[in-house]
XYZ file of C-alpha atoms in Angstrom:
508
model
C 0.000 0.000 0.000
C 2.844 2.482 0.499
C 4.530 1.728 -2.286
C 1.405 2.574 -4.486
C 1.116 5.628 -2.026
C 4.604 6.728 -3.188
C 3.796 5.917 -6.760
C 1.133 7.699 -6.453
C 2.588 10.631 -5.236
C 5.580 10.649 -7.664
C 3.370 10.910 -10.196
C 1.391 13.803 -8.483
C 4.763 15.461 -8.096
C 5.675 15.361 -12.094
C 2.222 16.910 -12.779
C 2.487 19.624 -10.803
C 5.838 20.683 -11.989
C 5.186 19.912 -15.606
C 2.375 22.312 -14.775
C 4.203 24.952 -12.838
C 7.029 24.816 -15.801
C 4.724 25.455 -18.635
C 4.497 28.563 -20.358
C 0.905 29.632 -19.821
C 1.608 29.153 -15.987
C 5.055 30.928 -15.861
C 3.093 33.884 -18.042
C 0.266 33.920 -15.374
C -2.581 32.975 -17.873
C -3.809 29.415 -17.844
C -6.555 31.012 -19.751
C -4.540 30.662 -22.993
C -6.048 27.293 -23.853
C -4.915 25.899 -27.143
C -8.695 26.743 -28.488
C -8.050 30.413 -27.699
C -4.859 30.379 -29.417
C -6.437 28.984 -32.590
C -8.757 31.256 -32.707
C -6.709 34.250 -32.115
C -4.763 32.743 -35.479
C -7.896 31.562 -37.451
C -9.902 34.534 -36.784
C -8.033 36.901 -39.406
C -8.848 34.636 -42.187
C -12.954 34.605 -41.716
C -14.600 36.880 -43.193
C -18.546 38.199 -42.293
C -20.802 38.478 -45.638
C -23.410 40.964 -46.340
C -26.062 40.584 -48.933
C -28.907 42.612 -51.042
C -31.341 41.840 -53.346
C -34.994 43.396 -54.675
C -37.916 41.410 -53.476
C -38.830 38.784 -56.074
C -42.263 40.639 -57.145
C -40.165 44.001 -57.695
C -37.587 42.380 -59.840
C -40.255 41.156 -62.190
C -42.086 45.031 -62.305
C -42.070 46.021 -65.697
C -41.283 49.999 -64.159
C -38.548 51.016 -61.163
C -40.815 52.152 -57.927
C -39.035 54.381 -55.385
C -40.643 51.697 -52.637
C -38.750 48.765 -54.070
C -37.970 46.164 -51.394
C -34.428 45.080 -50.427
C -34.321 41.630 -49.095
C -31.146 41.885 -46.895
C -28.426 38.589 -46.342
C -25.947 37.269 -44.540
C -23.355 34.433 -44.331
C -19.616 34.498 -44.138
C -16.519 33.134 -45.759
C -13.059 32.138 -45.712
C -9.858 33.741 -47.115
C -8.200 31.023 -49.329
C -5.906 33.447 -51.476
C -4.173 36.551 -50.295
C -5.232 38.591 -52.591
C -8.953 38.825 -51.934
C -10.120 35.540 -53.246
C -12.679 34.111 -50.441
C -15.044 30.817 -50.618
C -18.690 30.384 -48.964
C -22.052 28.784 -50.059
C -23.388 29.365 -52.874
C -26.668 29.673 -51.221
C -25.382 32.990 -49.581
C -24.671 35.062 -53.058
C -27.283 33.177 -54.822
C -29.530 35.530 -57.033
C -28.063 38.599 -54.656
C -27.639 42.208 -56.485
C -24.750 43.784 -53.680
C -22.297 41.685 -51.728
C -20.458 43.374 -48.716
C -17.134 41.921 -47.389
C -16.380 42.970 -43.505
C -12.972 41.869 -42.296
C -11.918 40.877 -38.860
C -10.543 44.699 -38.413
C -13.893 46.024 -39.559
C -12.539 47.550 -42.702
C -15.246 46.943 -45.886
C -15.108 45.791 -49.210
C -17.804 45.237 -52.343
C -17.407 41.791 -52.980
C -18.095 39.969 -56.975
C -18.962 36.366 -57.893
C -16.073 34.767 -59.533
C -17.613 31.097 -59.713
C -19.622 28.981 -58.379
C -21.134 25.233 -57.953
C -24.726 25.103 -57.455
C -24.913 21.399 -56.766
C -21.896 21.326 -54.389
C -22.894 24.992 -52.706
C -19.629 26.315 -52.938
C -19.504 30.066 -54.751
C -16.168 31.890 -55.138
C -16.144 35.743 -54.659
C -13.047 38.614 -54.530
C -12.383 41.712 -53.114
C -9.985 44.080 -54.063
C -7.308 44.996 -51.690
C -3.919 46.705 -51.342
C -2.645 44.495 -48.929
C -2.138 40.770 -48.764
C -5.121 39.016 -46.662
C -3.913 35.840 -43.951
C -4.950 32.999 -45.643
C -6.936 30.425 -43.814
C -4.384 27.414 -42.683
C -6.140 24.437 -44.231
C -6.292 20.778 -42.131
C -7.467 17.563 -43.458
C -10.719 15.687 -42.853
C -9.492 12.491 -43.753
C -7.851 12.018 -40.255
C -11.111 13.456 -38.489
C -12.569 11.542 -35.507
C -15.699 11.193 -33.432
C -15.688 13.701 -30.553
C -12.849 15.257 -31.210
C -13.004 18.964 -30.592
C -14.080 21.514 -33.103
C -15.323 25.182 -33.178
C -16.620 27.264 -36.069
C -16.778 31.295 -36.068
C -19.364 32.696 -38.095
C -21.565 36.052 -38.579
C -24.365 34.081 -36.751
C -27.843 35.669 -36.775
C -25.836 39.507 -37.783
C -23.397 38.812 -34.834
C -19.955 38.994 -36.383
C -16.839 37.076 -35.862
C -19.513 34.488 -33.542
C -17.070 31.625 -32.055
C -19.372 28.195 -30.825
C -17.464 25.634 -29.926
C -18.911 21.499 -30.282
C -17.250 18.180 -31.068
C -17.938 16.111 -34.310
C -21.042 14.018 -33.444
C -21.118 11.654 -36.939
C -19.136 11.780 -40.150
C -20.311 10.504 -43.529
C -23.759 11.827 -43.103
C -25.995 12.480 -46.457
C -28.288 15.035 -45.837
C -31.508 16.363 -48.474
C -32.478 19.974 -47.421
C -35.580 20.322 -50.080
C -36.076 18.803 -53.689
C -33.136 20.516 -55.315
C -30.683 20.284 -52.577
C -29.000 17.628 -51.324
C -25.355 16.639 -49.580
C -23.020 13.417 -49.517
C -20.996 13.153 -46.387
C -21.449 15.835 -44.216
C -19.240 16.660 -41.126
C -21.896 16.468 -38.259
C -21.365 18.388 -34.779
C -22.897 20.331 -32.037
C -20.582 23.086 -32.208
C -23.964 25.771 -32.918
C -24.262 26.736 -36.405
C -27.159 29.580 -36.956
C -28.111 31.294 -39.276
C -25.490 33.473 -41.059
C -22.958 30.691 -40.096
C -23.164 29.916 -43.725
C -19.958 29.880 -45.584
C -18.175 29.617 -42.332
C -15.020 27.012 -41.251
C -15.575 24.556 -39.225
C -12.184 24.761 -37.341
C -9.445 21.924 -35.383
C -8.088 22.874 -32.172
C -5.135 23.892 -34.147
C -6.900 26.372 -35.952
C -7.147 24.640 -38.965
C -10.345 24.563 -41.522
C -11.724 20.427 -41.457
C -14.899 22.006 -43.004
C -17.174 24.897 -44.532
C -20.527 25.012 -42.622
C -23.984 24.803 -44.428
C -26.487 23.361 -42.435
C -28.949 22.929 -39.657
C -31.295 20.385 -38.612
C -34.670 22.868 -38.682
C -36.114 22.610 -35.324
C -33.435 20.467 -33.676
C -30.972 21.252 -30.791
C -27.149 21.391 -32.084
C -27.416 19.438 -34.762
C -25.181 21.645 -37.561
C -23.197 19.993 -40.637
C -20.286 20.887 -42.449
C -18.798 20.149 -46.324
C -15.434 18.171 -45.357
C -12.749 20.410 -46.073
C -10.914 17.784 -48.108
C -14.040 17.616 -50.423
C -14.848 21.479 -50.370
C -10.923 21.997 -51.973
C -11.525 19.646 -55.088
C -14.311 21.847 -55.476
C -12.669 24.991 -54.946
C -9.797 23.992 -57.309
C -12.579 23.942 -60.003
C -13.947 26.694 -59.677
C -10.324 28.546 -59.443
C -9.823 26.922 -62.564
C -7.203 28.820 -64.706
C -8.633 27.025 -67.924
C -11.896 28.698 -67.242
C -11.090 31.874 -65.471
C -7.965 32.891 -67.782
C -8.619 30.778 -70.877
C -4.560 29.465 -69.744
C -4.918 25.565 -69.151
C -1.849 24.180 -67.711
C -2.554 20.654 -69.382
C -2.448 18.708 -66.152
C -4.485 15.959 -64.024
C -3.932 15.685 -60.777
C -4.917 13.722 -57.394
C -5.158 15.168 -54.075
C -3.290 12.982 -51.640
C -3.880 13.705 -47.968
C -3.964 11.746 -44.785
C -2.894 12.566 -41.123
C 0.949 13.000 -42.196
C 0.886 14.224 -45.819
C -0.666 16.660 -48.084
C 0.363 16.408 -51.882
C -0.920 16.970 -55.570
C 0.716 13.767 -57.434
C 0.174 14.302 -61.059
C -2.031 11.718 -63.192
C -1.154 12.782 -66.685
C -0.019 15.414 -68.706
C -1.794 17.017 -71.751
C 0.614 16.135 -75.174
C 1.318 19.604 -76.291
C 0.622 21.485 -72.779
C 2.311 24.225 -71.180
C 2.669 21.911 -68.529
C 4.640 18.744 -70.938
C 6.700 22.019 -72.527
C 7.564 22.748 -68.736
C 8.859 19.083 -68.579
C 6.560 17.824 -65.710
C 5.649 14.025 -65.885
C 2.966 11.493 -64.961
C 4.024 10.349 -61.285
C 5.615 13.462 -60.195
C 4.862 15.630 -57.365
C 4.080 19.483 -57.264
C 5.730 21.042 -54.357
C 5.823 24.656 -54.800
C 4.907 27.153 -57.494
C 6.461 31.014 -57.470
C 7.132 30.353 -54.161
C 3.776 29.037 -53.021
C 3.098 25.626 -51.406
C 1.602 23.192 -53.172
C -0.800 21.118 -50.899
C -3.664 20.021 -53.531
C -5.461 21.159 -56.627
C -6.390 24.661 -55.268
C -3.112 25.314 -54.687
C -1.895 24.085 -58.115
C -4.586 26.654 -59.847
C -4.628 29.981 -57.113
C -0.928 30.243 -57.601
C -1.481 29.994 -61.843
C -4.524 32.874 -61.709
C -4.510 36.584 -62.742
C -0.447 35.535 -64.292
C 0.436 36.856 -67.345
C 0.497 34.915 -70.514
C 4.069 34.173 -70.816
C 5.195 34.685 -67.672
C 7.626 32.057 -66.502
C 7.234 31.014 -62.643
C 9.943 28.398 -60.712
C 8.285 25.260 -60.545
C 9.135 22.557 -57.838
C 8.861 19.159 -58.156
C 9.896 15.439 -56.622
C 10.464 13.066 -59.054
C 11.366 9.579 -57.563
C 12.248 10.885 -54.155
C 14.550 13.742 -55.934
C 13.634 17.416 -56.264
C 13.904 19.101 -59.330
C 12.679 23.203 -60.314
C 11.451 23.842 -63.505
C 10.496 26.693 -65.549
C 6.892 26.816 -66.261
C 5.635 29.300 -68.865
C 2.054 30.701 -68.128
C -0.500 30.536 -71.380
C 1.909 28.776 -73.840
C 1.068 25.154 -75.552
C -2.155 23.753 -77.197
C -5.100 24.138 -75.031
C -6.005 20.559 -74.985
C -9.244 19.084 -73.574
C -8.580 17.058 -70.771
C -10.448 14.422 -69.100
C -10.241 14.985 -65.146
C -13.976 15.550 -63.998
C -15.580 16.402 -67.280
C -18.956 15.795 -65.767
C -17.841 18.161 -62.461
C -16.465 20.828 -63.966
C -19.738 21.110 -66.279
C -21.803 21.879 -62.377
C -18.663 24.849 -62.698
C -20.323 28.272 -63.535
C -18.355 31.448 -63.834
C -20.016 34.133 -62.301
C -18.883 36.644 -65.232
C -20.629 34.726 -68.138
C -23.971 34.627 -66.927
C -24.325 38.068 -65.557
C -27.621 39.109 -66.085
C -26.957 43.169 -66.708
C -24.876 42.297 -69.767
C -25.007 44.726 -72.716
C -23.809 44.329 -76.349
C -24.545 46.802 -79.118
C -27.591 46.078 -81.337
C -27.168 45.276 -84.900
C -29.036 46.755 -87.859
C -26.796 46.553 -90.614
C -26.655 45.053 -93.866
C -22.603 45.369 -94.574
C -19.451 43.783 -93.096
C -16.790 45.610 -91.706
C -18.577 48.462 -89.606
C -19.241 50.200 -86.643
C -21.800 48.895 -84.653
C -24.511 52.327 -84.666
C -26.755 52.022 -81.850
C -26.780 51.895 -77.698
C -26.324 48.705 -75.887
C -29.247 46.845 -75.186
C -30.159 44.047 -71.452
C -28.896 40.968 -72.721
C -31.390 37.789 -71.336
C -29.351 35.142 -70.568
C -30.349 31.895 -70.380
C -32.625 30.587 -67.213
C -30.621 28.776 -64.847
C -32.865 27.344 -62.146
C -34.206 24.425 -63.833
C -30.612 23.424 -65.759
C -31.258 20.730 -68.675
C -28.441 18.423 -69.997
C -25.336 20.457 -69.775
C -22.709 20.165 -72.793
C -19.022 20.352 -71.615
C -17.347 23.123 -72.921
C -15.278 21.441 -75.724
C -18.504 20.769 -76.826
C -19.732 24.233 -76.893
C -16.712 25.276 -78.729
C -17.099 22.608 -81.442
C -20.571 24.079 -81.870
C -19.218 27.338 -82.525
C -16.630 25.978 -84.951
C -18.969 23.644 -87.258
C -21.763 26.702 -87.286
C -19.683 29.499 -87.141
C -16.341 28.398 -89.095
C -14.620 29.907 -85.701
C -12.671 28.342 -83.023
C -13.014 29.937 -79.659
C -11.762 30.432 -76.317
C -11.746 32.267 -73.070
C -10.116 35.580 -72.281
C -6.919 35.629 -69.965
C -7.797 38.236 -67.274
C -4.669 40.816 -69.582
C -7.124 40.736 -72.461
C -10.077 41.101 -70.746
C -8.935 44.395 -69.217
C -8.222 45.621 -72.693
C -11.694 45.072 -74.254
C -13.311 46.466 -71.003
C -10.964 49.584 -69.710
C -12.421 51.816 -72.656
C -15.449 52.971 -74.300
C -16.334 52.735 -77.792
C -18.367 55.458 -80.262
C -21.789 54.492 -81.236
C -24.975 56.739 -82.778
C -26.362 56.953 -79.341
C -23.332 57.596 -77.455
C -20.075 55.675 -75.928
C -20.891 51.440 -75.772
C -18.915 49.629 -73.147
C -18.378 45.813 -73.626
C -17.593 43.779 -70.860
C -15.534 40.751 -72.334
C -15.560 38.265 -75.396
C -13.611 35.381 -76.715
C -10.627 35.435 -78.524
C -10.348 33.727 -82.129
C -7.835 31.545 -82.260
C -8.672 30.124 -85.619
C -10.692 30.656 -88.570
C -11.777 28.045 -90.894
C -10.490 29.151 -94.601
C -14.212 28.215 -96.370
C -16.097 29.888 -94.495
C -17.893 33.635 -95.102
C -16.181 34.886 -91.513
C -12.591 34.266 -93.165
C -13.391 37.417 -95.684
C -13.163 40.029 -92.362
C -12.552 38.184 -89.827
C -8.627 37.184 -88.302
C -7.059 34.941 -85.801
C -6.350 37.455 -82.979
C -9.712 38.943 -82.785
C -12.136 39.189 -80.004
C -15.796 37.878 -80.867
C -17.809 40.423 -78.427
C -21.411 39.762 -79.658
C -23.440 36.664 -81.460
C -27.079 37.747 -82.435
C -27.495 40.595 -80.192
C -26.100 38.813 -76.739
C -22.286 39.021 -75.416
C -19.903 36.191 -75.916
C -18.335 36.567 -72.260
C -17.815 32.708 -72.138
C -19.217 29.390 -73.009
C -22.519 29.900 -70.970
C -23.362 32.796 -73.365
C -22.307 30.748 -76.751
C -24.479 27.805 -75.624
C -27.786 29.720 -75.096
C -26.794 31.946 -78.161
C -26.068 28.434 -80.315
C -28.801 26.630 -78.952
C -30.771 23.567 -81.314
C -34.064 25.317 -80.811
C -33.025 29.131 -81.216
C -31.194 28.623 -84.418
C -33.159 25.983 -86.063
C -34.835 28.964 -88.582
C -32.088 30.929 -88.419
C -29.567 31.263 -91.501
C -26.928 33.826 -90.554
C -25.794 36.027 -87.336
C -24.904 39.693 -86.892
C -21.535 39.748 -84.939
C -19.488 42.208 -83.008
C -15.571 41.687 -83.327
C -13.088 43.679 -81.556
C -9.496 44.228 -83.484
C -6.433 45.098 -81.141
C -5.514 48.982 -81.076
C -8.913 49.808 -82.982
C -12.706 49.841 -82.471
C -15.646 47.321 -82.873
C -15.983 45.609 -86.290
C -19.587 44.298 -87.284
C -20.866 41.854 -89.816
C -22.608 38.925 -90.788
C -21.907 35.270 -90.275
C -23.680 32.648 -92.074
C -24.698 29.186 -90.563
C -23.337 26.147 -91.542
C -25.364 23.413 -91.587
């Protein structure tokens, strides 16, 4: 009995002057728990969202009334590029006409839709800022486990910068909101989501992101879910897509590889003719670090690609068979070659620019080729999107456009888009503004658009709508809008001069 006395007491003894020796004690502030330290470091990366919209019946009046309603929102959001790029639900942007940004500090920005993924409920937006945000420290929730200790922060009913802290109650749980909402293996906890939680992380006690909170059980007590963080990022890395945001595909497939000791991108294949085979990367290898940012998965492979100049060259890291090599990879160069890596995913991708609803092109009411377009812009109607139909990929869009139109097409890098839409044009009515296009990249030699048209150009209008993208090209191409129709008025922008119109028969 004494001996387990002194045991006992030993023990006791190592305790208390582990205790006494630790740094929170010798400071005076046992307080510090680890939780409070994470979210003294997390908090800087969450962001509180602020939304407006007109009430449903005034956006359908026919006539602006001064007593227009504004339906006000709120959610919030996570920093996941320094240089304003931020991720939350879908559902918190959806259909919205202002977004507000507040930061931890308080400062404010006006927020824009970059992309989003209604069936996944994961929107992109930006800010614009002169100083480099703190990027959210992403964890894994492949390693997660049942009561392990979790806390989100969240603008919570209005209440910003709201910290609740829970455990995780189940993983893997599929949950159906209404008819055309669903989720596949949702986090599960008790840490209180509310509304305006929306958007939010769902945070370890090291203060990194396992999740993005979107859900309550209605009526329940504590009963919130959350997109697993490791699912959210595949997501995310689509919707950062530098193929569809820049028109610069790198040429690569990838696999996110994460566990409880590792995070890597190991690549699947490489595109024959890519900017990413010219660079020299191979199937197997393993992308460590691009122009000196980490590379953890897919979003990190495609944030530190956006907004770069075509032909910029970046250092490239990789480890190839346990060795590391640096390459030099040249932005926007190669064949832009369709790949196959989620071809059915990336068609749920929408960027936010190409279906924006206030879009304008000049109207056409010419009979010649070759000049000015002579009348104001008018409201472009862009496709419905609420009740989506079978959704070509878009290769298949742009294959469209070359069999009917004799051009091939793609997507503006973020340099030429600034050149199209940082000036005004003349028109009869006054100065037109265009707000994007497609660049030609090839035009086929038989057809009538070879007599004014040239590689190089920008196609800014089909048929009275703006070609911002492959959203606006399928509507504008659609079976059932053109099936009468025998040619198209277009709008074409040459570098250094000002819109050229004409006419561009069908092929059938």
């Amino acid at each position: 009995m004494s001996g387990l006395f002194t045991r006992s007491s030993l023990l006791a003894m190592i305790m208390l002057v582990s205790v006494l020796h630790s740094p929170s004690f010798a400071d005076g502030n046992l307080r510090e728990t680890p939780l409070v330290r994470a979210v003294q470091t997390s908090r800087k990366s969450v962001v509180n969202i602020h939304t407006e919209k007109k009430a449903a019946e005034d956006k359908e009046a026919r006539f602006f009334s001064p007593k227009s309603r504004k339906v006000t929102g709120m959610g919030t959001g996570v920093v996941i590029d320094e240089r304003g790029y931020i991720v939350t639900n879908y559902h918190v942007i959806q259909d919205v006409d202002v977004i507000t940004v507040t930061l931890d500090g308080g400062a404010s920005y006006d927020g824009r839709p970059v992309s989003y993924d209604r069936k996944h409920d994961l929107a992109i937006i930006r800010i614009t800022v002169t100083e480099p945000l703190s990027v959210m420290p992403m964890g894994t929730s492949s390693d997660l486990m049942l009561a392990e200790t979790v806390y989100a922060v969240g603008n919570a009913f209005g209440y910003e910068h709201t910290v609740t802290a829970g455990i995780v109650s189940a993983l893997h749980r599929d949950v159906e909101v209404d008819e055309t909402q669903s989720y596949e293996n949702l986090i599960q906890t008790d840490a209180s989501i509310n509304p305006g939680n929306s958007g939010g992380p769902l945070l370890n006690v090291n203060g990194e992101v396992i999740g993005i909170n979107v859900a309550i059980r209605s009526g329940a007590q504590r009963i919130g879910f959350a997109i697993p963080i490791d699912d959210a990022r595949r997501t995310i890395a689509r919707l950062l897509s530098v193929e569809r945001l820049d028109g610069a595909p790198h040429g690569l497939v990838t696999t996110d590889v994460k566990s409880a000791t590792e995070k890597k991108l190991v690549v699947n294949e490489v595109a024959t003719g890519s900017a990413a085979e010219l660079c020299g990367i191979k199937s197997g290898d393993i992308i460590c670090n691009v122009r000196g940012i980490r590379i953890n998965d897919g979003t990190d492979l495609e944030r530190s690609l956006l907004a770069m100049p075509r032909g910029k060259v970046v250092d490239l890291v990789l480890q190839r068979e346990g060795r590391e090599q640096t390459l030099q990879f040249t932005v926007g160069v190669g064949k832009s070659p369709v790949i196959a890596q989620s071809t059915a995913q990336n068609s749920e991708v929408t960027v936010a620019t190409a279906e924006k609803k206030t879009a304008q092109v000049p109207a056409v009411n010419v009979s010649q080729t070759n000049t000015p377009p002579q009348s104001k812009p008018q409201t472009v109607n862009t496709p419905p999107q609420s009740k989506p139909q079978t959704v070509d990929t878009e290769a298949q869009i742009m294959d469209r456009a070359w069999e009917l139109l004799g051009l091939r097409l793609e997507s503006l890098s973020d340099v030429e888009k600034q050149e199209v839409t940082s000036r005004t044009y003349p028109g009869a009515r006054g100065p037109v503004r265009y707000n994007g296009g497609l660049r030609i990249i090839e035009v086929k030699s038989d057809s009538v658009a070879a007599k004014f048209v040239k590689e190089g150009d920008v196609l800014l209008g089909l048929d009275g709508f703006e070609t911002l993208g492959p959203v606006n090209l399928n509507y504008i191409l659609k079976q059932d809008r053109i099936q009468k129709a025998t040619s198209m008025k277009c709008q074409i922008y040459r570098k250094g001069g000002n819109p050229l119109e004409g006419t561009l028969l069908l092929s059938r």
